[in-house]
Coordinates of C-alpha atoms and ligand atoms in Angstrom, one line a residue:
M28 CA 14.2 22.1 8.3
T29 CA 15.8 18.3 9.6
N30 CA 16.9 15.0 8.5
Q31 CA 14.2 13.2 8.9
E32 CA 11.8 16.3 7.0
I33 CA 14.8 16.1 3.2
W34 CA 14.9 12.5 4.1
Q35 CA 10.6 12.8 3.7
A36 CA 10.9 15.1 0.7
V37 CA 13.4 12.8 -0.7
L38 CA 11.3 9.9 -1.1
G39 CA 8.2 11.3 -1.8
E40 CA 9.8 11.8 -4.9
M41 CA 11.9 8.4 -5.5
E42 CA 8.4 7.3 -5.4
I43 CA 7.1 8.5 -8.3
N44 CA 9.8 7.2 -10.6
L45 CA 9.6 3.4 -9.0
S46 CA 6.9 1.2 -8.8
R47 CA 5.5 1.0 -5.6
A48 CA 7.4 -2.6 -4.5
N49 CA 10.8 -1.2 -5.7
F50 CA 10.7 1.4 -3.7
I51 CA 9.1 -0.2 0.2
T52 CA 12.6 -2.5 -0.7
W53 CA 15.2 -0.1 -1.6
F54 CA 13.5 2.7 0.4
K55 CA 12.2 0.9 3.6
N56 CA 14.4 2.0 6.9
T57 CA 16.6 4.2 5.1
F58 CA 17.1 7.9 6.8
I59 CA 20.1 10.7 7.4
S60 CA 22.0 9.6 9.3
T61 CA 24.3 12.8 9.3
I62 CA 25.1 15.7 7.1
E63 CA 28.0 17.8 6.5
D64 CA 29.2 20.4 4.2
G65 CA 27.9 18.2 1.2
K66 CA 28.6 15.0 2.7
I67 CA 25.6 12.7 3.8
I68 CA 25.0 9.7 5.6
I69 CA 22.5 7.5 5.4
S70 CA 21.5 4.5 7.0
V71 CA 19.8 1.2 5.8
P72 CA 19.3 -1.6 6.9
N73 CA 20.9 -4.2 5.0
I74 CA 23.7 -5.2 3.3
F75 CA 21.2 -5.5 -0.7
T76 CA 19.7 -2.2 0.2
K77 CA 23.3 -0.8 0.6
S78 CA 24.3 -2.3 -3.4
W79 CA 21.4 -1.5 -4.5
L80 CA 21.2 2.6 -3.3
E81 CA 24.7 2.3 -4.6
N82 CA 25.0 0.8 -8.0
K83 CA 21.1 1.9 -9.5
Y84 CA 19.2 4.7 -7.7
N85 CA 22.7 6.7 -6.6
K86 CA 22.9 8.8 -9.5
D87 CA 18.5 10.1 -8.8
I88 CA 18.8 10.7 -4.6
V89 CA 21.7 12.7 -5.6
L90 CA 19.9 14.1 -7.5
A91 CA 16.4 14.0 -5.5
L92 CA 18.5 15.0 -2.3
E93 CA 20.1 18.4 -4.6
N94 CA 16.4 19.5 -5.4
V95 CA 14.2 19.9 -2.1
T96 CA 18.0 21.4 -0.7
K97 CA 19.3 23.5 -3.2
N98 CA 22.7 22.7 -2.5
K99 CA 25.7 20.4 -4.1
I100 CA 25.7 16.9 -2.4
L101 CA 29.9 16.5 -3.1
E102 CA 29.6 13.4 -1.4
I103 CA 26.5 10.1 -0.3
L104 CA 27.9 7.3 2.0
Y105 CA 25.6 4.6 2.3
K106 CA 26.3 3.0 6.1
V107 CA 24.8 -0.7 7.9
E108 CA 22.6 0.6 10.0
P109 CA 20.1 -0.9 12.5
V110 CA 17.0 0.1 11.9
K111 CA 16.0 1.8 15.5
K112 CA 12.9 0.1 17.5
Q113 CA 9.6 2.3 16.3
E114 CA 6.3 2.9 17.4
A115 CA 5.0 2.4 14.2
Q116 CA 6.0 -1.6 15.0
I117 CA 3.6 -3.3 16.8
I118 CA 4.3 -6.7 15.9
T119 CA 2.1 -9.1 16.4
S120 CA 2.7 -12.8 15.6
I121 CA 0.0 -15.6 15.5
D122 CA 0.9 -16.7 19.7
G123 CA 0.3 -13.0 21.1
L124 CA -3.4 -13.6 20.3
T125 CA -5.3 -15.2 23.7
A126 CA -8.1 -14.7 24.5
S127 CA -6.8 -12.0 26.4
Q128 CA -6.6 -9.9 23.6
N129 CA -10.0 -9.4 22.9
Q130 CA -9.2 -6.6 21.3
V131 CA -7.9 -7.4 17.7
N132 CA -5.6 -6.0 16.0
T133 CA -3.2 -5.5 13.2
S134 CA -2.3 -8.7 11.7
L135 CA -0.7 -12.0 12.7
N136 CA 3.1 -10.2 11.6
N137 CA 2.2 -7.4 10.9
N138 CA 4.6 -5.0 8.9
I139 CA 2.9 -1.8 8.1
S140 CA 3.6 -3.1 3.7
N141 CA 1.3 -1.0 2.1
Q142 CA 1.4 1.8 4.2
P143 CA 3.9 5.2 2.2
I144 CA 6.5 5.1 3.9
E145 CA 7.7 8.6 3.8
K146 CA 4.8 9.6 5.5
Q147 CA 7.1 7.9 9.3
V148 CA 3.7 5.8 9.2
K149 CA 2.1 6.4 13.1
T150 CA -0.1 3.4 13.4
N151 CA -2.4 3.4 17.1
R152 CA -2.3 -0.2 19.1
F153 CA -4.6 -2.6 15.9
G154 CA -2.2 -1.8 13.1
L155 CA -4.1 1.2 11.7
N156 CA -2.6 4.9 11.0
T157 CA -4.3 7.2 12.6
S158 CA -4.6 9.7 10.3
Y159 CA -5.8 8.4 8.2
I160 CA -9.4 9.5 10.1
F161 CA -13.1 10.8 8.5
S162 CA -12.6 14.1 9.7
N163 CA -8.9 14.9 7.3
Y164 CA -10.9 12.8 4.2
I165 CA -12.5 15.3 1.3
V166 CA -15.9 14.2 0.2
G167 CA -16.2 15.2 -3.2
K168 CA -18.7 14.4 -6.7
N169 CA -14.9 11.8 -7.7
N170 CA -15.6 10.0 -3.5
Q171 CA -19.5 11.2 -2.1
L172 CA -20.9 7.7 -2.6
A173 CA -18.0 6.0 -1.1
H174 CA -17.8 8.0 1.6
A175 CA -21.2 7.4 3.0
A176 CA -20.8 4.1 2.6
C177 CA -18.3 3.5 5.1
K178 CA -19.8 6.1 7.1
A179 CA -22.0 3.8 7.4
V180 CA -20.0 0.5 7.9
A181 CA -18.3 2.7 10.4
A182 CA -21.9 3.5 11.3
N183 CA -23.3 -0.2 12.0
P184 CA -20.9 -2.6 11.0
G185 CA -21.9 -6.0 9.0
T186 CA -26.4 -4.6 8.9
T187 CA -26.3 -1.8 6.8
Y188 CA -23.3 -3.3 3.5
N189 CA -21.8 -6.1 3.6
P190 CA -19.9 -6.7 2.1
L191 CA -18.8 -3.6 1.1
F192 CA -17.1 -3.0 -2.0
I193 CA -14.9 0.4 -3.0
Y194 CA -12.7 0.5 -6.2
G195 CA -10.6 3.6 -8.0
G196 CA -6.7 3.8 -9.7
V197 CA -3.5 4.7 -8.0
G198 CA -3.6 6.9 -4.9
L199 CA -7.7 8.2 -4.7
G200 CA -8.1 7.1 -1.1
K201 CA -9.2 3.3 -0.7
T202 CA -6.3 2.4 1.5
H203 CA -7.3 6.1 4.0
L204 CA -11.3 5.1 3.9
L205 CA -10.3 1.7 5.4
H206 CA -8.2 2.8 7.5
A207 CA -10.7 5.5 8.7
I208 CA -13.6 2.6 9.4
G209 CA -10.8 1.2 11.0
N210 CA -9.8 4.4 13.6
D211 CA -14.0 4.6 14.3
L212 CA -14.6 0.9 15.2
A213 CA -11.2 -0.4 17.1
G214 CA -12.1 1.3 19.9
Q215 CA -15.5 -0.1 20.6
N216 CA -14.6 -3.5 21.7
N217 CA -14.5 -4.5 17.8
K218 CA -12.3 -6.7 16.6
V219 CA -10.8 -5.0 13.2
L220 CA -8.8 -5.8 11.8
Y221 CA -6.9 -4.5 8.5
V222 CA -4.6 -7.1 5.5
T223 CA -3.3 -5.3 2.5
C224 CA -4.1 -8.9 0.4
E225 CA -0.4 -9.5 0.1
K226 CA -0.7 -10.0 4.2
F227 CA -3.5 -12.4 3.7
T228 CA -2.1 -14.7 0.7
N229 CA 1.6 -14.4 2.9
D230 CA -0.1 -15.4 6.0
Y231 CA -2.3 -17.6 4.5
I232 CA 0.7 -20.0 3.3
Q233 CA 2.8 -19.3 5.9
A234 CA 0.2 -21.1 8.0
I235 CA 0.0 -24.7 5.6
R236 CA 3.8 -24.9 5.8
T237 CA 3.7 -24.6 9.6
G238 CA 1.6 -26.9 9.7
R239 CA -0.4 -23.7 11.4
A240 CA -3.8 -24.2 9.4
K241 CA -6.2 -24.6 11.7
E242 CA -5.1 -21.7 13.2
F243 CA -4.9 -18.9 10.5
K244 CA -9.1 -20.6 10.3
D245 CA -9.4 -19.3 14.1
F246 CA -7.9 -15.9 13.3
Y247 CA -9.7 -14.7 10.8
R248 CA -12.3 -16.0 10.7
N249 CA -12.9 -14.3 14.7
I250 CA -12.5 -11.1 13.6
D251 CA -15.3 -9.0 13.5
V252 CA -14.5 -6.4 11.8
L253 CA -11.9 -7.8 8.5
M254 CA -10.7 -5.6 6.1
V255 CA -9.0 -6.6 2.7
D256 CA -7.2 -4.1 0.3
D257 CA -5.7 -4.3 -2.8
I258 CA -8.0 -6.9 -3.4
Q259 CA -6.7 -7.7 -6.8
F260 CA -4.0 -9.3 -6.2
M261 CA -6.0 -12.2 -5.2
G262 CA -6.6 -13.3 -8.9
G263 CA -5.5 -16.5 -9.7
K264 CA -4.3 -17.5 -6.1
D265 CA -6.8 -20.0 -6.5
G266 CA -5.5 -21.9 -2.5
T267 CA -6.1 -18.1 -1.4
Q268 CA -9.4 -17.3 -2.5
E269 CA -10.3 -20.6 -1.3
E270 CA -9.3 -19.0 2.4
F271 CA -11.0 -16.3 1.9
F272 CA -13.6 -17.4 0.6
H273 CA -14.7 -19.9 3.5
T274 CA -13.7 -17.4 5.9
F275 CA -16.0 -14.9 3.9
N276 CA -19.0 -17.4 4.3
E277 CA -18.1 -17.6 8.2
L278 CA -18.5 -14.1 8.7
H279 CA -20.8 -12.5 6.2
Q280 CA -23.3 -15.6 7.6
T281 CA -22.3 -14.1 11.7
N282 CA -23.1 -10.1 10.1
R283 CA -19.7 -9.5 11.1
Q284 CA -18.7 -6.4 8.6
I285 CA -15.9 -7.2 5.5
I286 CA -15.3 -3.6 3.0
V287 CA -12.1 -4.7 -0.1
S288 CA -11.1 -2.6 -1.9
S289 CA -9.8 -3.1 -5.0
D290 CA -8.4 -0.7 -8.1
R291 CA -11.3 -2.0 -10.3
Q292 CA -14.8 -3.7 -10.2
P293 CA -14.7 -7.0 -9.1
K294 CA -16.3 -8.3 -12.9
A295 CA -13.2 -6.5 -14.1
I296 CA -10.4 -9.3 -11.8
P297 CA -8.2 -11.7 -14.1
S298 CA -8.7 -14.7 -12.4
L299 CA -11.0 -13.6 -9.5
E300 CA -13.4 -17.4 -8.8
Q301 CA -16.9 -16.4 -9.8
R302 CA -18.2 -16.8 -6.8
L303 CA -16.0 -14.8 -5.2
Q304 CA -17.2 -11.7 -7.9
S305 CA -20.5 -13.2 -7.0
R306 CA -20.4 -12.6 -3.0
F307 CA -18.4 -9.6 -3.8
E308 CA -21.7 -8.1 -5.5
W309 CA -24.0 -9.1 -2.9
G310 CA -23.2 -5.9 -0.8
M311 CA -22.5 -2.0 -1.8
I312 CA -20.4 -2.2 -4.8
V313 CA -19.0 2.0 -4.8
D314 CA -16.1 3.2 -6.6
I315 CA -13.9 6.5 -6.2
T316 CA -12.9 8.1 -9.8
L317 CA -10.5 11.3 -9.8
P318 CA -11.6 14.0 -7.4
D319 CA -12.8 17.1 -9.9
V320 CA -10.1 21.1 -9.1
E321 CA -12.6 22.5 -6.0
T322 CA -11.8 18.9 -4.4
R323 CA -7.6 18.9 -4.9
M324 CA -7.8 22.3 -3.6
A325 CA -10.1 21.4 -1.4
I326 CA -7.3 18.8 0.3
L327 CA -4.1 20.8 -0.7
E328 CA -5.2 23.9 1.5
T329 CA -7.1 20.5 4.6
K330 CA -2.5 19.2 4.5
C331 CA -1.4 23.0 4.6
K332 CA -4.1 23.2 8.0
E333 CA -2.5 19.8 8.8
K334 CA 1.3 21.2 9.0
N335 CA 0.6 24.2 10.4
Y336 CA 1.7 26.2 7.2
S337 CA -0.2 28.6 5.3
L338 CA -0.5 29.0 1.5
D339 CA -1.7 31.9 -1.1
E340 CA -5.2 31.0 -2.1
E341 CA -2.8 31.0 -6.3
I342 CA -0.2 29.5 -5.3
I343 CA -3.0 26.6 -4.2
N344 CA -4.1 26.7 -7.2
Y345 CA -1.6 26.4 -9.3
I346 CA -0.2 23.6 -7.2
A347 CA -4.4 21.9 -8.1
E348 CA -4.1 22.2 -11.6
T349 CA -0.9 21.0 -11.8
V350 CA -0.9 17.8 -10.6
Q351 CA -4.4 16.3 -11.7
S352 CA -3.3 12.2 -12.1
N353 CA -3.8 11.5 -8.6
I354 CA -3.6 12.5 -4.6
R355 CA -0.6 11.0 -3.5
E356 CA 0.1 12.9 -6.2
L357 CA -1.0 15.6 -5.7
E358 CA 0.3 15.9 -1.7
G359 CA 3.8 14.5 -3.0
A360 CA 3.8 18.1 -4.2
L361 CA 2.9 19.4 -2.1
N362 CA 5.8 18.3 0.7
R363 CA 8.0 19.2 -1.8
V364 CA 7.0 23.3 -1.3
V365 CA 6.9 23.1 2.0
A366 CA 9.7 21.8 2.2
F367 CA 12.1 23.5 0.2
H368 CA 11.0 26.8 1.7
Q369 CA 11.0 25.8 5.3
F370 CA 14.7 24.3 4.7
N371 CA 15.6 27.9 2.3
Q372 CA 14.1 30.1 5.7
T373 CA 11.1 31.6 2.7
T374 CA 7.6 32.2 1.3
P375 CA 6.8 30.5 -1.3
T376 CA 6.4 32.8 -3.9
L377 CA 3.5 31.6 -7.4
D378 CA 7.3 30.9 -9.3
S379 CA 9.8 30.1 -5.7
T380 CA 6.7 27.3 -6.2
K381 CA 7.5 26.5 -9.9
D382 CA 10.4 26.3 -10.1
V383 CA 11.0 24.4 -7.2
L384 CA 7.5 21.3 -9.0
S385 CA 9.7 22.0 -12.6
G386 CA 11.3 19.2 -12.0
I387 CA 8.6 17.2 -11.0
I388 CA 7.1 18.6 -12.9
N389 CA 9.3 18.1 -16.0
N390 CA 9.4 14.3 -15.3
F391 CA 4.9 13.5 -15.2
Q392 CA 5.5 14.7 -19.2
S393 CA 8.3 13.1 -19.2
R394 CA 6.8 10.2 -18.8
S395 CA 6.5 8.7 -22.2
I396 CA 3.7 7.6 -23.5
S397 CA 3.9 5.0 -26.7
P398 CA 2.0 2.2 -28.4
K399 CA 3.8 0.1 -26.5
T400 CA 3.4 1.9 -23.2
I401 CA -0.6 1.4 -23.3
I402 CA -0.3 -2.3 -24.8
E403 CA 2.1 -2.6 -21.8
A404 CA -0.3 -1.1 -19.0
V405 CA -3.6 -2.7 -20.9
A406 CA -2.3 -5.9 -20.6
K407 CA -0.8 -5.8 -16.8
F408 CA -4.0 -4.5 -16.2
Y409 CA -6.5 -7.4 -17.1
D410 CA -3.5 -9.8 -16.5
T411 CA -2.3 -11.4 -19.9
E412 CA 0.2 -11.8 -21.8
I413 CA 1.5 -8.9 -24.4
V414 CA 1.1 -11.5 -27.6
D415 CA -1.8 -12.9 -26.5
L416 CA -2.7 -8.7 -25.8
I417 CA -1.1 -8.1 -30.4
G418 CA -1.9 -12.0 -31.3
K419 CA -4.6 -13.2 -33.2
S420 CA -7.0 -14.8 -31.0
R421 CA -10.8 -14.3 -30.8
K422 CA -10.9 -15.1 -27.5
K423 CA -14.0 -12.5 -25.6
E424 CA -10.6 -12.5 -23.0
L425 CA -8.6 -10.8 -24.8
V426 CA -10.4 -8.9 -28.2
V427 CA -11.8 -6.6 -24.3
P428 CA -8.3 -5.0 -23.9
R429 CA -7.4 -5.3 -26.9
Q430 CA -10.3 -2.9 -28.2
I431 CA -9.3 -0.7 -24.9
A432 CA -5.9 -0.7 -26.4
M433 CA -6.6 0.3 -29.4
F434 CA -9.2 2.7 -28.4
L435 CA -6.4 4.7 -25.6
M436 CA -3.7 4.9 -28.0
R437 CA -6.2 6.9 -30.5
K438 CA -8.0 8.9 -26.9
E439 CA -4.4 9.5 -25.3
I440 CA -1.5 9.5 -28.1
N441 CA -3.7 10.2 -31.1
T442 CA -1.7 6.5 -33.4
S443 CA -3.7 6.7 -36.7
F444 CA -5.6 4.0 -37.1
P445 CA -3.1 2.1 -39.9
T446 CA -0.5 2.1 -37.0
I447 CA -2.7 1.4 -34.2
G448 CA -4.0 -1.7 -37.3
N449 CA 0.1 -2.5 -36.5
E450 CA 1.3 -2.4 -33.5
F451 CA -2.0 -5.2 -33.4
G452 CA 0.3 -7.4 -35.4
G453 CA -0.8 -6.7 -39.0
R454 CA -4.2 -5.7 -38.5
D455 CA -6.9 -4.1 -40.8
H456 CA -7.0 0.4 -39.6
T457 CA -11.2 -0.4 -39.8
T458 CA -10.3 -3.1 -37.4
A459 CA -9.0 0.6 -35.5
I460 CA -11.9 2.7 -36.6
H461 CA -14.3 -0.2 -34.7
A462 CA -13.0 -0.6 -31.8
C463 CA -12.7 3.1 -31.2
N464 CA -15.7 3.5 -32.1
K465 CA -17.5 0.6 -30.4
V466 CA -15.1 1.4 -26.6
G467 CA -16.2 5.4 -27.0
L468 CA -19.9 4.4 -27.4
E469 CA -19.7 1.9 -24.9
I470 CA -17.9 4.8 -21.7
K471 CA -20.7 6.4 -23.0
N472 CA -23.2 4.7 -21.4
D473 CA -21.3 2.1 -19.2
Q474 CA -19.8 3.9 -16.0
R475 CA -17.9 0.8 -15.1
K476 CA -16.1 0.7 -18.0
K477 CA -15.7 4.4 -18.0
Q478 CA -14.2 4.2 -14.6
E479 CA -12.1 1.2 -16.3
I480 CA -11.0 3.2 -18.3
E481 CA -9.6 5.7 -15.7
S482 CA -7.5 3.3 -14.6
I483 CA -6.2 2.1 -17.0
K484 CA -5.6 5.8 -17.3
Q485 CA -3.5 5.6 -14.3
L486 CA -2.0 2.8 -15.0
L487 CA -0.6 4.0 -17.8
Y488 CA 0.4 6.8 -16.2
S489 CA 2.1 5.4 -13.7
I490 CA 4.1 3.6 -14.8
Ligands
LIG23 P1 -5.2 3.9 -2.5 O1 -5.4 3.6 -1.2 O2 -6.7 4.4 -3.2 O3 -3.8 4.3 -3.2 P2 -4.8 5.7 -0.3 O4 -5.6 5.4 0.0 O5 -3.4 5.3 0.4 O6 -5.4 5.9 -2.0 O7 -4.4 7.6 -0.2 C1 -3.2 8.2 -1.2 C2 -3.5 9.3 0.1 O8 -4.1 10.4 -0.8 C3 -2.8 9.8 1.7 O9 -2.3 10.1 1.6 C4 -4.2 10.2 1.5 O10 -4.3 10.1 2.6 C5 -4.6 11.0 0.4 N1 -5.7 11.3 -0.4 C6 -6.4 10.4 -0.7 N2 -7.6 11.1 -0.5 C7 -8.2 12.0 0.2 C8 -9.2 12.5 0.6 N3 -10.8 12.3 0.0 N4 -9.1 14.0 1.1 C9 -7.8 13.9 1.6 N5 -6.9 12.9 1.7 C10 -6.7 12.1 0.6
LIG24 MG1 -3.9 1.9 -1.3

């Protein structure tokens, strides 16, 4: 196993316990420089990262390294070392976007901020991850419609479903699908642009600040296929929404394709302007839900093939049964099993697999869910303050999340009705019973509501 493979496995573990933002901030551009007799030198891009890793994450890194290598780590040193310019980091500045470049690319100042860094992402000149393609995307009941809609858009951009709105919880394959469409279309003289919502927002703010608003508009309104990932982050950003609204109109009127992804349906994005919400509803809205065990097995089999690695069916079955949360974590578990056995040059057995995964599995289980974490997750999802959620207000935008939080307390951790009432500022237990019955009934009849609650559960288990 190479240093790079070891580090990838370590990053896979670190990612599980960190928020995406923290993970990217502290682990981007880090790598193992040398390993010798239990002493490891890790290269980091700057002094801030060095001090954070030393002070905050060192213990976890040691544990992860020991888990992956099954060897004792005696010492870790963090060394500031400039990153080698990697193929993945194609920088395209706004100045570089001249008419000669008729096949656009990445984004204004492309960085690959939304892509899983542990994979050492290979991007092509369009800034698209070349391994996110249709042919390695497994279709199950959970993503059938989303997949079909994306294929249709890739075959006939701008005409079939415009805009296409894809939503679903984290790690379920939204970004993969966007890149797959992009990869299909990028070669065909189309100006294809994939951006994260964060990137779009930052570019816009930057353009305004530097007096380059016109260039920004010209750039974005001149794209043939615009993909904006994780659009839920646009909620509450009024200036950006306004700009996106006009970009949207301009592209849509001239039959250019817009595809957006989100962790929830348009209606459920907090502080999203009504007019944008209704634009998103013009086209096709598709969701991706959690995959069933057969789909999870099929995904594992494909990933093994890609790695040229074979695992017995009972092992695949065990991993698929054990890791149910999402596909990113499923892949993480598989990577760990493969990395461990490659490193030790042993053949995986069911027992050794259980052993390797025990750390992760305990990890999943020890994420203790309490009424407080449920309130926190619901508040985060609906972008409300915790005090308001448990407070007295009867406003609809608080009542609905409040009832959902009550429902989740009952459903996920079997909290008693009086305790639920107490958690919400001393409400009566009959209020809690009413809320749980109401939400329980709603999700039977309303697919979207059901999906929304699935997304909150995902968030809950990833906090
Ligand atoms: P999201 O954007 O919804 O958070 P991603 O697209 O980043 O999720 O997917 C997480 C990981 O899972 C990626 O490595 C992706 O390739 C993989 N993945 C997700 N869905 C599938 C699928 N149906 N088939 C194969 N791989 C998948
Ligand atoms: Mg994504």
